[in-house]
Coordinates of C-alpha atoms in Angstrom, one line a residue:
M30 CA -51.0 20.5 -24.8
G31 CA -51.5 18.0 -27.6
P32 CA -51.9 14.2 -27.2
R33 CA -48.3 13.5 -28.2
L34 CA -46.9 16.0 -25.8
H35 CA -49.3 14.7 -23.1
G36 CA -48.0 11.1 -23.7
L37 CA -44.4 12.4 -23.4
L38 CA -45.3 14.0 -20.1
W39 CA -46.6 10.7 -18.8
V40 CA -43.3 9.1 -19.7
V41 CA -41.5 11.8 -17.8
F42 CA -43.9 11.3 -14.8
V43 CA -43.4 7.6 -14.7
L44 CA -39.6 7.8 -15.0
F45 CA -39.6 10.6 -12.4
A46 CA -41.8 8.6 -10.0
L47 CA -39.5 5.5 -10.3
L48 CA -36.4 7.7 -9.9
G49 CA -38.0 9.5 -6.9
A50 CA -38.8 6.2 -5.2
N51 CA -35.3 5.0 -5.9
S52 CA -33.8 8.2 -4.7
A53 CA -35.8 8.1 -1.5
Y54 CA -34.3 4.7 -0.7
L55 CA -30.8 5.8 -1.5
A56 CA -31.2 9.0 0.6
A57 CA -32.7 7.1 3.5
V58 CA -29.7 4.7 3.6
T59 CA -27.3 7.7 3.3
F60 CA -29.1 9.4 6.3
L61 CA -28.9 6.2 8.3
E62 CA -25.1 6.0 7.6
W63 CA -24.7 9.6 8.7
F64 CA -26.8 9.1 11.8
K65 CA -25.2 5.9 12.9
G66 CA -21.6 6.6 11.7
E67 CA -21.6 3.2 9.9
L68 CA -21.8 2.0 6.3
Y69 CA -25.0 0.1 5.5
Q70 CA -24.5 -0.2 1.7
N71 CA -24.6 -3.7 0.4
Y72 CA -25.0 -5.5 -2.9
F73 CA -28.7 -4.7 -3.2
Y74 CA -27.9 -1.0 -2.6
Q75 CA -25.4 -1.1 -5.5
I76 CA -28.0 -2.6 -7.8
M77 CA -30.4 0.2 -6.7
F78 CA -27.7 2.7 -7.4
L79 CA -27.1 1.3 -10.8
G80 CA -30.9 1.6 -11.3
H81 CA -30.6 5.3 -10.3
L82 CA -28.0 5.9 -13.0
I83 CA -30.0 4.1 -15.6
L84 CA -33.2 5.9 -14.8
G85 CA -31.4 9.2 -14.7
V86 CA -30.0 8.6 -18.2
L87 CA -33.3 7.4 -19.5
L88 CA -35.1 10.5 -18.2
V89 CA -32.8 13.0 -20.0
L90 CA -34.1 12.7 -23.6
P91 CA -37.9 12.6 -22.9
F92 CA -37.5 15.5 -20.3
I93 CA -35.5 17.7 -22.8
L94 CA -38.0 16.9 -25.6
F95 CA -41.0 17.7 -23.4
A96 CA -39.5 20.7 -21.6
F97 CA -38.5 22.6 -24.8
S98 CA -41.6 21.6 -26.7
H99 CA -43.7 22.8 -23.8
L100 CA -41.6 26.0 -23.6
R101 CA -42.2 26.7 -27.2
L102 CA -46.0 26.4 -26.8
A103 CA -46.3 28.2 -23.5
F104 CA -43.8 31.0 -24.2
Q105 CA -46.6 33.6 -25.1
R106 CA -49.2 32.5 -22.6
K107 CA -50.9 35.1 -20.6
N108 CA -50.4 33.4 -17.2
R109 CA -47.0 34.9 -16.7
R110 CA -46.7 33.6 -13.2
A111 CA -46.9 30.0 -14.4
V112 CA -44.5 30.8 -17.2
K113 CA -41.9 32.4 -14.9
V114 CA -42.1 29.5 -12.4
G115 CA -41.8 27.2 -15.4
Y116 CA -38.6 28.9 -16.4
A117 CA -37.2 28.4 -12.9
L118 CA -38.3 24.8 -12.9
L119 CA -36.5 24.2 -16.2
I120 CA -33.3 25.8 -14.9
I121 CA -33.4 23.8 -11.6
S122 CA -34.1 20.6 -13.6
L123 CA -31.2 21.2 -15.9
L124 CA -28.9 21.7 -12.9
L125 CA -30.2 18.5 -11.5
L126 CA -29.4 16.6 -14.7
I127 CA -26.0 18.3 -15.2
S128 CA -24.9 17.7 -11.7
G129 CA -25.9 14.0 -12.0
F130 CA -23.8 13.6 -15.1
A131 CA -20.9 15.4 -13.5
L132 CA -21.0 13.1 -10.5
M133 CA -21.0 10.0 -12.8
R134 CA -17.6 11.1 -14.1
V135 CA -18.4 10.0 -17.6
E136 CA -15.2 9.8 -19.7
G137 CA -14.5 13.2 -21.2
F138 CA -16.4 14.9 -18.4
E139 CA -14.5 13.8 -15.4
I140 CA -14.4 16.1 -12.4
R141 CA -11.9 14.7 -9.9
D142 CA -11.4 17.7 -7.6
P143 CA -12.9 16.6 -4.2
N144 CA -14.1 20.1 -3.4
A145 CA -15.9 20.5 -6.7
R146 CA -17.5 17.1 -6.3
T147 CA -18.8 18.2 -2.9
W148 CA -20.5 21.2 -4.4
L149 CA -22.0 19.0 -7.2
Y150 CA -23.2 16.4 -4.7
W151 CA -25.1 18.9 -2.6
T152 CA -26.5 20.5 -5.8
H153 CA -27.8 17.1 -6.8
V154 CA -29.3 16.6 -3.4
I155 CA -31.0 20.0 -3.1
T156 CA -32.2 20.5 -6.7
P157 CA -34.8 17.7 -6.6
L158 CA -36.5 19.2 -3.6
L159 CA -36.5 22.6 -5.3
A160 CA -37.9 21.0 -8.5
V161 CA -40.8 19.4 -6.6
W162 CA -41.6 22.7 -4.9
L163 CA -41.4 24.7 -8.1
Y164 CA -43.6 22.1 -9.9
V165 CA -46.2 22.5 -7.3
L166 CA -46.1 26.3 -7.7
H167 CA -46.2 25.8 -11.5
R168 CA -49.3 23.6 -11.3
L169 CA -51.0 25.8 -8.7
A170 CA -50.9 28.6 -11.3
G171 CA -52.6 26.2 -13.8
P172 CA -54.8 23.1 -13.9
K173 CA -55.8 21.5 -10.6
I174 CA -53.3 19.1 -9.1
K175 CA -54.3 15.4 -8.5
W176 CA -53.2 15.3 -4.9
K177 CA -54.7 11.9 -4.2
M178 CA -52.4 10.2 -6.8
G179 CA -49.3 12.0 -5.5
V180 CA -50.1 11.3 -1.8
G181 CA -50.7 7.6 -2.6
W182 CA -47.3 7.3 -4.4
A183 CA -45.5 9.1 -1.6
G184 CA -47.1 6.9 1.0
S185 CA -46.2 3.7 -0.8
V186 CA -42.7 4.8 -1.4
A187 CA -42.3 5.8 2.3
A188 CA -43.6 2.4 3.5
V189 CA -41.2 0.5 1.2
V190 CA -38.2 2.7 2.1
L191 CA -38.9 2.2 5.9
I192 CA -39.0 -1.5 5.4
M193 CA -35.7 -1.5 3.4
V194 CA -34.0 0.8 5.9
G195 CA -35.1 -1.5 8.7
L196 CA -33.5 -4.4 6.9
H197 CA -30.3 -2.4 6.3
H198 CA -30.2 -1.6 10.0
Q199 CA -30.2 -5.3 10.8
D200 CA -27.4 -6.0 8.4
P201 CA -25.5 -8.8 10.1
R202 CA -22.2 -8.0 8.4
A203 CA -19.6 -6.7 10.8
W204 CA -16.7 -4.5 9.6
N205 CA -13.1 -5.0 10.6
V206 CA -13.5 -8.0 12.8
E207 CA -10.8 -10.6 13.8
G208 CA -11.0 -13.9 12.0
P209 CA -12.3 -16.9 13.9
K210 CA -10.0 -19.4 15.7
E211 CA -11.3 -22.2 13.4
G212 CA -8.8 -20.8 10.9
E213 CA -5.8 -22.0 12.9
K214 CA -5.9 -25.5 11.4
Y215 CA -5.5 -24.0 7.9
F216 CA -3.0 -21.2 8.6
E217 CA -0.7 -22.0 11.6
P218 CA 2.2 -21.4 12.2
S219 CA 1.4 -18.2 10.3
L220 CA -0.9 -15.9 12.4
A221 CA -3.0 -14.9 9.3
R222 CA -6.7 -15.5 9.4
T223 CA -9.6 -15.0 7.0
A224 CA -12.8 -13.4 8.2
T225 CA -14.8 -16.7 7.8
G226 CA -12.0 -19.1 8.6
N227 CA -12.3 -20.5 5.1
F228 CA -10.2 -20.0 1.9
I229 CA -10.7 -17.1 -0.5
P230 CA -10.9 -17.6 -4.3
A231 CA -7.6 -16.8 -5.9
D232 CA -9.1 -14.7 -8.7
T233 CA -10.7 -12.4 -6.0
L234 CA -7.2 -11.8 -4.6
M235 CA -5.6 -11.2 -8.0
M236 CA -7.7 -8.3 -9.4
D237 CA -4.7 -5.9 -10.0
A238 CA -5.7 -5.1 -13.6
Y239 CA -9.2 -4.2 -12.3
C240 CA -7.6 -1.7 -9.9
Q241 CA -5.4 -0.3 -12.6
R242 CA -8.3 1.0 -14.7
C243 CA -8.9 3.8 -12.2
H244 CA -5.6 3.9 -10.2
E245 CA -3.0 3.8 -13.0
D246 CA -0.4 5.8 -11.2
T247 CA -0.7 3.8 -8.0
Y248 CA -0.6 0.5 -10.1
N249 CA 2.5 1.5 -12.0
D250 CA 4.3 2.3 -8.7
W251 CA 3.1 -1.0 -7.1
F252 CA 4.1 -3.0 -10.2
H253 CA 7.8 -2.2 -9.6
S254 CA 7.7 -2.5 -5.9
A255 CA 9.2 -5.2 -3.6
H256 CA 5.7 -5.9 -2.4
H257 CA 4.7 -7.1 -5.9
F258 CA 7.8 -9.2 -6.2
S259 CA 7.6 -10.7 -2.7
S260 CA 6.8 -14.2 -3.9
F261 CA 8.0 -16.8 -6.4
N262 CA 8.4 -14.0 -9.0
N263 CA 11.5 -13.2 -7.0
E264 CA 14.3 -15.6 -7.8
P265 CA 16.3 -15.2 -4.5
Y266 CA 13.1 -15.8 -2.5
L267 CA 12.1 -18.7 -4.7
F268 CA 15.4 -20.4 -4.0
S269 CA 15.1 -20.1 -0.3
V270 CA 11.5 -21.3 0.0
K271 CA 12.0 -24.1 -2.4
E272 CA 14.9 -25.3 -0.3
L273 CA 12.8 -24.9 2.8
R274 CA 9.9 -26.9 1.4
D275 CA 12.2 -29.7 0.3
H276 CA 13.8 -29.7 3.8
L277 CA 10.4 -29.8 5.5
M278 CA 9.2 -32.7 3.3
E279 CA 12.2 -34.6 4.3
R280 CA 12.0 -33.7 8.0
D281 CA 8.2 -33.5 8.7
G282 CA 6.6 -35.2 5.8
D283 CA 4.7 -32.1 4.8
V284 CA 5.3 -28.4 4.0
K285 CA 3.0 -26.9 6.6
A286 CA 5.7 -25.0 8.5
S287 CA 6.4 -23.0 5.3
R288 CA 3.1 -21.3 5.9
W289 CA 5.2 -19.1 8.2
C290 CA 6.7 -17.6 5.0
A291 CA 3.5 -17.6 3.0
G292 CA 1.4 -15.5 5.4
C293 CA 3.4 -12.4 4.2
H294 CA 5.1 -13.4 1.0
D295 CA 2.7 -15.8 -0.8
V296 CA -0.7 -14.7 0.4
V297 CA -2.6 -15.6 -2.7
P298 CA -1.7 -19.3 -3.0
F299 CA -1.8 -19.5 0.8
L300 CA -5.2 -18.1 1.5
S301 CA -6.7 -19.7 -1.6
G302 CA -5.6 -23.2 -0.4
A303 CA -3.0 -24.1 -3.0
F304 CA 0.2 -23.6 -0.9
D305 CA -0.1 -26.7 1.3
D306 CA 0.1 -29.0 -1.7
P307 CA 3.6 -30.5 -1.7
E308 CA 3.3 -30.6 -5.5
F309 CA 2.4 -26.9 -5.8
D310 CA 4.4 -25.6 -8.8
I311 CA 6.2 -22.6 -7.5
R312 CA 7.2 -21.5 -11.0
K313 CA 4.1 -22.1 -13.1
H314 CA 1.1 -22.1 -10.9
P315 CA -1.2 -19.1 -11.7
T316 CA -0.9 -17.8 -8.1
A317 CA 2.9 -18.2 -7.7
H318 CA 3.7 -14.9 -9.3
A319 CA 1.0 -12.8 -7.7
G320 CA 3.1 -11.3 -4.9
I321 CA 1.4 -9.0 -2.5
T322 CA -1.5 -7.8 -4.6
C323 CA -3.7 -4.7 -4.2
T324 CA -6.5 -6.8 -2.7
V325 CA -4.1 -8.6 -0.2
C326 CA -3.3 -5.3 1.5
H327 CA -6.6 -3.5 1.0
A328 CA -8.8 -6.4 2.0
I329 CA -7.2 -6.7 5.5
T330 CA -9.9 -5.8 8.0
H331 CA -8.2 -6.3 11.3
V332 CA -4.7 -6.3 12.9
N333 CA -5.0 -9.3 15.3
S334 CA -2.0 -8.3 17.3
T335 CA 1.4 -6.7 17.0
K336 CA 3.2 -10.1 17.2
G337 CA 3.9 -10.0 13.5
N338 CA 4.1 -13.2 11.5
A339 CA 1.1 -12.1 9.4
A340 CA -1.1 -11.3 12.4
Y341 CA -4.0 -9.9 10.3
T342 CA -7.5 -10.9 9.2
L343 CA -8.3 -10.7 5.5
E344 CA -11.9 -10.9 4.2
E345 CA -13.2 -11.6 0.7
P346 CA -14.2 -8.1 -0.3
I347 CA -17.7 -7.3 -1.6
H348 CA -17.4 -5.7 -5.0
Y349 CA -19.8 -3.6 -7.0
P350 CA -21.9 -5.6 -9.5
F351 CA -20.1 -6.9 -12.6
A352 CA -16.6 -6.4 -11.2
K353 CA -15.4 -9.7 -12.7
S354 CA -17.3 -9.4 -16.0
E355 CA -15.5 -9.5 -19.3
N356 CA -18.4 -7.9 -21.1
P357 CA -17.3 -4.3 -22.0
L358 CA -20.8 -2.9 -21.4
L359 CA -21.1 -4.4 -17.9
R360 CA -17.5 -3.5 -17.1
Y361 CA -18.3 0.1 -18.1
A362 CA -21.4 0.0 -15.8
N363 CA -19.3 -1.2 -12.9
E364 CA -16.7 1.5 -13.4
Q365 CA -19.4 4.2 -13.6
M366 CA -21.0 3.0 -10.4
I367 CA -17.7 3.2 -8.5
K368 CA -16.9 6.7 -9.9
A369 CA -20.3 8.0 -9.2
K370 CA -20.7 6.5 -5.7
P371 CA -17.2 5.5 -4.4
A372 CA -18.1 5.4 -0.6
F373 CA -18.7 1.7 -0.4
H374 CA -15.6 1.0 -2.5
K375 CA -13.5 3.2 -0.2
K376 CA -15.0 1.7 3.0
T377 CA -14.1 -1.8 1.6
F378 CA -10.6 -1.1 0.5
L379 CA -9.3 1.9 2.6
K380 CA -9.5 1.7 6.3
P381 CA -8.1 3.6 9.3
L382 CA -5.8 0.7 10.0
H383 CA -3.9 1.5 6.8
E384 CA -2.6 4.7 8.5
N385 CA -1.2 2.9 11.5
A386 CA 2.3 1.4 12.1
E387 CA 0.5 -1.6 13.6
F388 CA -0.7 -2.5 10.1
C389 CA 2.9 -2.7 8.9
S390 CA 3.9 -4.7 12.0
T391 CA 1.9 -7.7 10.7
C392 CA 4.6 -8.5 8.3
H393 CA 7.6 -6.3 9.2
K394 CA 7.9 -8.0 12.6
V395 CA 8.9 -11.6 12.7
S396 CA 9.5 -14.4 15.2
L397 CA 10.6 -17.9 14.3
P398 CA 8.2 -20.5 15.8
G399 CA 9.1 -23.9 17.0
E400 CA 7.2 -25.6 14.2
L401 CA 9.8 -24.1 11.8
T402 CA 13.1 -24.5 13.7
H403 CA 12.4 -27.5 15.9
Y404 CA 14.6 -25.7 18.5
K405 CA 12.8 -23.1 20.6
D406 CA 9.1 -22.2 20.6
W407 CA 10.2 -18.6 19.9
L408 CA 13.2 -16.8 18.4
R409 CA 13.3 -13.1 17.5
G410 CA 13.6 -12.4 13.8
Q411 CA 13.5 -9.0 12.0
N412 CA 11.6 -6.3 13.9
H413 CA 11.0 -2.9 12.3
Y414 CA 7.9 -2.2 14.4
D415 CA 9.3 -2.2 18.0
S416 CA 12.5 -0.3 17.0
F417 CA 10.3 2.3 15.3
L418 CA 8.2 2.8 18.4
L419 CA 11.4 3.1 20.5
S420 CA 13.0 5.6 18.1
G421 CA 13.3 9.4 18.1
V422 CA 11.7 9.3 14.6
S423 CA 8.4 8.2 16.1
G424 CA 8.8 10.6 19.0
G425 CA 8.7 7.7 21.4
N426 CA 12.3 7.8 22.7
A427 CA 13.7 10.8 24.5
R428 CA 17.1 9.2 24.6
A429 CA 17.7 9.2 20.9
F430 CA 20.6 11.4 19.7
Y431 CA 18.9 12.6 16.6
F432 CA 15.3 13.7 16.0
P433 CA 13.5 14.7 12.8
P434 CA 11.9 18.2 12.6
K435 CA 8.6 16.5 13.2
A436 CA 7.9 13.0 14.5
Q437 CA 6.5 10.5 12.1
A438 CA 3.2 9.0 13.3
N439 CA 3.5 5.9 11.2
C440 CA 5.6 4.1 8.5
N441 CA 3.9 5.9 5.6
G442 CA 5.5 9.2 6.3
C443 CA 8.8 7.8 5.1
H444 CA 8.0 4.8 2.9
M445 CA 4.8 6.1 1.2
P446 CA 5.6 9.8 0.5
T447 CA 3.0 11.8 -1.4
K448 CA 3.3 12.6 -5.1
P449 CA 1.1 14.5 -7.6
S450 CA -1.3 12.3 -9.5
S451 CA -4.5 12.4 -11.6
D452 CA -5.7 9.0 -10.2
F453 CA -9.4 8.9 -9.2
G454 CA -8.3 8.3 -5.6
A455 CA -6.1 11.4 -5.5
Q456 CA -6.8 13.8 -2.6
Y457 CA -5.5 17.1 -1.2
L458 CA -3.0 15.6 1.2
D459 CA -1.0 18.7 2.1
E460 CA -1.0 22.5 1.6
S461 CA 0.4 22.4 -1.9
G462 CA -3.0 22.7 -3.6
S463 CA -2.2 19.6 -5.8
L464 CA -4.1 16.4 -5.9
K465 CA -1.8 13.6 -4.6
I466 CA -1.5 10.0 -3.8
H467 CA 0.8 8.0 -1.6
D468 CA 3.7 6.4 -3.4
H469 CA 3.1 2.6 -3.7
L470 CA 6.7 1.9 -4.9
F471 CA 7.4 1.9 -1.1
P472 CA 10.9 3.3 -1.5
A473 CA 13.3 1.5 0.8
A474 CA 16.4 -0.6 0.8
N475 CA 15.8 -3.3 -1.7
T476 CA 18.0 -2.3 -4.7
G477 CA 18.6 -5.9 -5.6
I478 CA 15.3 -7.0 -7.1
P479 CA 14.9 -3.9 -9.5
H480 CA 18.4 -4.8 -10.8
L481 CA 17.6 -8.5 -11.3
R482 CA 14.3 -7.6 -13.0
Q483 CA 16.0 -4.9 -15.2
A484 CA 13.4 -2.4 -13.9
P485 CA 13.3 1.1 -15.4
D486 CA 16.1 3.4 -14.1
W487 CA 13.6 5.6 -12.1
V488 CA 12.9 2.6 -9.8
Q489 CA 16.5 2.1 -8.8
K490 CA 17.0 5.9 -8.5
S491 CA 13.9 6.2 -6.2
H492 CA 15.4 3.7 -3.8
E493 CA 18.9 5.2 -3.9
D494 CA 17.6 8.7 -3.4
F495 CA 15.7 7.4 -0.4
H496 CA 19.1 6.3 1.2
K497 CA 20.5 9.8 1.1
G498 CA 21.1 11.4 4.5
N499 CA 20.1 8.3 6.5
V500 CA 23.6 7.5 7.8
K501 CA 26.7 9.5 8.4
I502 CA 30.3 8.4 9.0
E503 CA 33.1 10.4 10.5
L504 CA 36.7 9.9 11.4
F505 CA 36.2 11.2 14.9
G506 CA 39.5 10.7 16.7
L507 CA 42.7 8.7 16.9
K508 CA 44.8 7.0 19.6
K509 CA 48.5 7.0 19.5
G510 CA 50.0 3.6 20.2
G511 CA 47.2 1.7 18.5
S512 CA 45.5 0.3 21.6
V513 CA 41.9 0.8 22.7
D514 CA 42.9 2.1 26.1
A515 CA 45.4 4.7 24.7
P516 CA 44.6 8.4 25.2
L517 CA 42.0 9.7 22.7
K518 CA 42.7 12.8 20.6
A519 CA 39.3 14.0 19.4
P520 CA 37.8 15.7 17.6
I521 CA 40.5 15.8 14.9
R522 CA 39.1 19.0 13.4
P523 CA 39.6 21.8 12.8
S524 CA 43.3 21.2 13.7
I525 CA 44.3 18.0 11.9
P526 CA 47.1 16.3 13.9
A527 CA 50.4 15.2 12.2
L528 CA 51.2 11.5 12.2
E529 CA 54.6 10.3 13.1
P530 CA 56.5 8.0 10.8
G531 CA 56.8 4.5 12.2
E532 CA 54.0 5.1 14.8
T533 CA 50.9 2.9 15.1
Y534 CA 47.5 4.6 15.5
L535 CA 44.0 3.6 16.2
F536 CA 41.5 5.5 14.1
E537 CA 38.1 5.9 15.7
V538 CA 35.3 5.9 13.0
V539 CA 31.8 6.7 14.1
I540 CA 28.7 5.5 12.1
R541 CA 25.6 7.4 13.0
T542 CA 22.0 6.7 12.1
L543 CA 20.3 10.0 11.5
K544 CA 16.9 9.7 9.8
L545 CA 16.2 5.9 10.2
G546 CA 13.2 5.0 12.3
H547 CA 14.4 1.4 12.9
L548 CA 17.5 -0.7 13.3
F549 CA 20.2 -0.4 10.6
T550 CA 20.4 -2.7 8.8
Q551 CA 17.0 -4.3 9.1
G552 CA 15.0 -6.9 7.2
T553 CA 17.2 -9.7 5.9
A554 CA 20.1 -8.5 8.1
D555 CA 22.0 -11.8 7.5
S556 CA 22.2 -11.4 3.7
N557 CA 22.2 -7.6 3.4
Q558 CA 25.7 -6.5 2.8
V559 CA 26.7 -3.3 4.5
W560 CA 30.4 -2.7 5.0
M561 CA 33.0 -0.1 5.8
D562 CA 35.4 0.6 2.9
V563 CA 38.4 2.5 4.3
E564 CA 41.4 3.4 2.2
V565 CA 44.6 5.1 3.5
R566 CA 46.8 6.6 0.7
D567 CA 49.2 9.3 -0.2
E568 CA 50.0 10.8 -3.6
G569 CA 52.1 7.8 -4.4
G570 CA 49.3 5.2 -4.0
V571 CA 47.4 3.1 -1.5
L572 CA 49.1 2.5 1.9
G573 CA 46.3 0.3 3.4
R574 CA 42.8 -0.8 2.6
S575 CA 39.9 -2.5 4.4
G576 CA 36.7 -3.2 2.6
S577 CA 37.8 -3.7 -1.0
M578 CA 36.1 -6.0 -3.6
D579 CA 38.1 -8.5 -5.6
E580 CA 37.7 -9.1 -9.4
S581 CA 34.6 -11.3 -8.8
R582 CA 33.1 -8.4 -6.7
R583 CA 33.4 -10.4 -3.5
V584 CA 34.0 -8.2 -0.5
D585 CA 37.0 -8.6 1.7
P586 CA 35.7 -11.0 4.4
W587 CA 37.8 -9.1 7.1
S588 CA 35.9 -5.9 6.5
H589 CA 33.7 -4.4 9.2
F590 CA 30.1 -5.4 8.3
V591 CA 27.0 -3.8 9.7
N592 CA 24.9 -6.9 9.8
V593 CA 24.0 -10.0 11.8
Y594 CA 26.3 -13.0 11.5
M595 CA 23.8 -15.9 12.2
L596 CA 24.8 -19.5 13.0
D597 CA 23.2 -22.9 12.8
K598 CA 23.5 -25.4 15.6
D599 CA 26.7 -26.7 14.1
G600 CA 28.4 -23.3 14.0
N601 CA 27.9 -22.8 10.2
R602 CA 26.9 -19.4 8.9
I603 CA 23.3 -19.0 7.9
D604 CA 24.2 -17.8 4.4
R605 CA 21.4 -18.9 2.1
R606 CA 18.3 -17.5 4.0
N607 CA 17.8 -21.0 5.6
A608 CA 15.6 -19.7 8.4
A609 CA 14.7 -23.2 9.7
D610 CA 18.3 -23.7 10.7
I611 CA 18.8 -20.5 12.7
F612 CA 20.2 -21.1 16.1
T613 CA 22.1 -18.1 17.5
P614 CA 24.0 -15.0 16.2
L615 CA 27.8 -14.9 16.4
Y616 CA 27.6 -11.1 16.4
N617 CA 24.9 -8.5 15.8
N618 CA 26.3 -5.2 14.5
Q619 CA 22.9 -3.6 13.9
I620 CA 22.8 0.1 15.0
P621 CA 19.6 1.4 16.7
P622 CA 17.8 4.4 15.2
G623 CA 19.2 7.8 16.3
A624 CA 22.3 6.1 17.7
A625 CA 25.9 5.4 16.8
A626 CA 28.6 2.7 16.6
V627 CA 32.3 3.0 16.8
V628 CA 34.7 1.1 14.5
H629 CA 38.4 0.9 15.3
Y630 CA 41.0 0.8 12.5
Q631 CA 44.7 0.2 13.4
F632 CA 47.3 1.7 11.0
T633 CA 51.1 1.9 11.2
V634 CA 52.7 4.8 9.4
P635 CA 55.6 3.7 7.2
E636 CA 59.0 4.5 8.7
D637 CA 60.0 6.6 5.6
Q638 CA 56.6 8.4 5.2
Q639 CA 57.1 12.0 4.2
K640 CA 54.1 12.8 2.2
P641 CA 50.7 13.8 3.6
I642 CA 48.3 10.9 4.2
E643 CA 44.6 10.9 3.1
I644 CA 42.0 8.6 4.7
E645 CA 38.8 8.0 2.7
L646 CA 35.8 6.4 4.5
K647 CA 32.8 4.9 2.7
L648 CA 29.9 2.9 4.0
N649 CA 28.7 0.7 1.2
Y650 CA 25.4 -1.2 0.8
R651 CA 24.5 -4.1 -1.5
K652 CA 21.3 -6.1 -1.3
F653 CA 22.3 -9.8 -1.1
D654 CA 25.9 -10.8 -0.6
S655 CA 27.9 -12.9 -3.2
T656 CA 27.6 -16.2 -1.2
Y657 CA 23.9 -16.1 -1.3
M658 CA 23.7 -15.1 -4.9
E659 CA 25.9 -18.0 -5.9
Y660 CA 23.5 -20.3 -4.1
V661 CA 20.7 -18.8 -6.2
Y662 CA 22.3 -18.6 -9.6
G663 CA 25.3 -21.0 -9.4
K664 CA 29.0 -20.9 -8.4
D665 CA 29.9 -19.0 -11.6
Y666 CA 27.6 -16.1 -10.8
R667 CA 29.4 -12.7 -10.6
N668 CA 27.6 -10.4 -8.2
E669 CA 26.7 -7.4 -10.3
L670 CA 24.1 -6.1 -7.9
P671 CA 24.4 -2.4 -7.4
V672 CA 26.6 -1.0 -4.6
S673 CA 25.2 2.2 -3.0
V674 CA 27.5 4.5 -1.1
L675 CA 25.5 5.5 2.0

């Protein structure tokens, strides 16, 4: 071996020694995590892992140059045992380097299949051990090994690694803890907390573009979701909260009671400290249009209770190095670290609580506190969570009339269906053999916001397709004489009865909730518009109608509405989402899940009726009624929001 090749060998030795020490530290932390069942990675670990990637890349060229130069010189040597072991060492070393590059997921060489990555990972773990063993065999067949130097290096590395692992074991950070009570003074009457009790920088909560770089499919779904447009980027919501804040300033001299809204709708300005300012610009402030960001949901560490009203704890997440850097090289380094070693990223942003209905209860269960209404300390608001638990859909109610083929363990089964994806987070979520993600459009009932935003057609279609099969209506029976206590003739099929001219009948229409796992309608049940549209006709035209819309697309006020008619203390309807004025409902026509409601329609057959009569029943849905939309956009607004036939 000449001096140049000998010098190159020393470069390989030095890099390998550094990489070996670095690997020993990383392996020790990994073993500690496996042994304890906890994640001990921290910012220092990420820096060390970045060093692992850099050292690995630096090792490639000198190793290749040395290996093949040495191979060319040693190919014909008489010590065939050393040559054969050298071949094996070269093959194992190449496997080590190739598996390392594959695990890095370098652009153009990205392996996303979880099973393939598992094989690559264990290849990368085992091949260094084989390489050391083969190197010893290779040297035993040649010049004498300098054991003293190797043992000294190993002892030093072991000592440092033991110290570092001890420090990791004493890591004071606790995962998924409830926020301290000190946060109450900042966040009440919302039940939201931060892990430290302090505010979180707004830019940390608004890193959606950062998430998009690796989760493009998920980002595109979320971008068009109602979660994204939960805040002041939603014109109807902006109107209601602006009116509330103006009302609170006049009544209380501050806007603190509006925190009740912000804990779920305006998390970024709220938890960053901007929301309490009475001069907060709800149209132009950088945080006003953030909505429920990726970080807002995925940095929640604890569900404090199932009381709702934002009963969660959110922490400022620890990112990999250079997460906020604008430097292209540093951004690339950050992405490669996450792709190569995503465990810490996954632990930080994806938790078991995200699979629980309790997580959704934090914002999809609401009560109105006394600080808001100045009436009672507690009034029930919307409540998806309890009605889900008490439904046949969850498997928690044996008295439901209708059950799905398989009970849903959580809200995700319906509202986050799986879909094929090439995102880096895609997994095998079912038996299809395709990599999939959960749909972050959250298909549900809000068809109003996509229309107002002029969202792509597929967004509206996703929501409308979701409605299919949820509700069924039937003309079940009729009562001759038109009174409720008259004899019931039912069912009216297969033998359809003949109606007598001049006679009055009561038609019994049944609305059944089939697949819903919560009350129908739910959410903003006072401004959701769900109504029966019933038309009686013969071939000559319409004989009677209930539920029609006039030229301005206002619904007949005498229609049967499946909603809540809420009143203020003066008996006026709560018709502009003015939650602070809620006093009591006049009626509540919501239908429980797996249940039914009966609607009565009286009709008198004309005296001269000779032609057959047809009765058409439709249950229509429109997100936001005309009265509310006129408050938002002015008296001249024509309510063109889409009407879905359920």
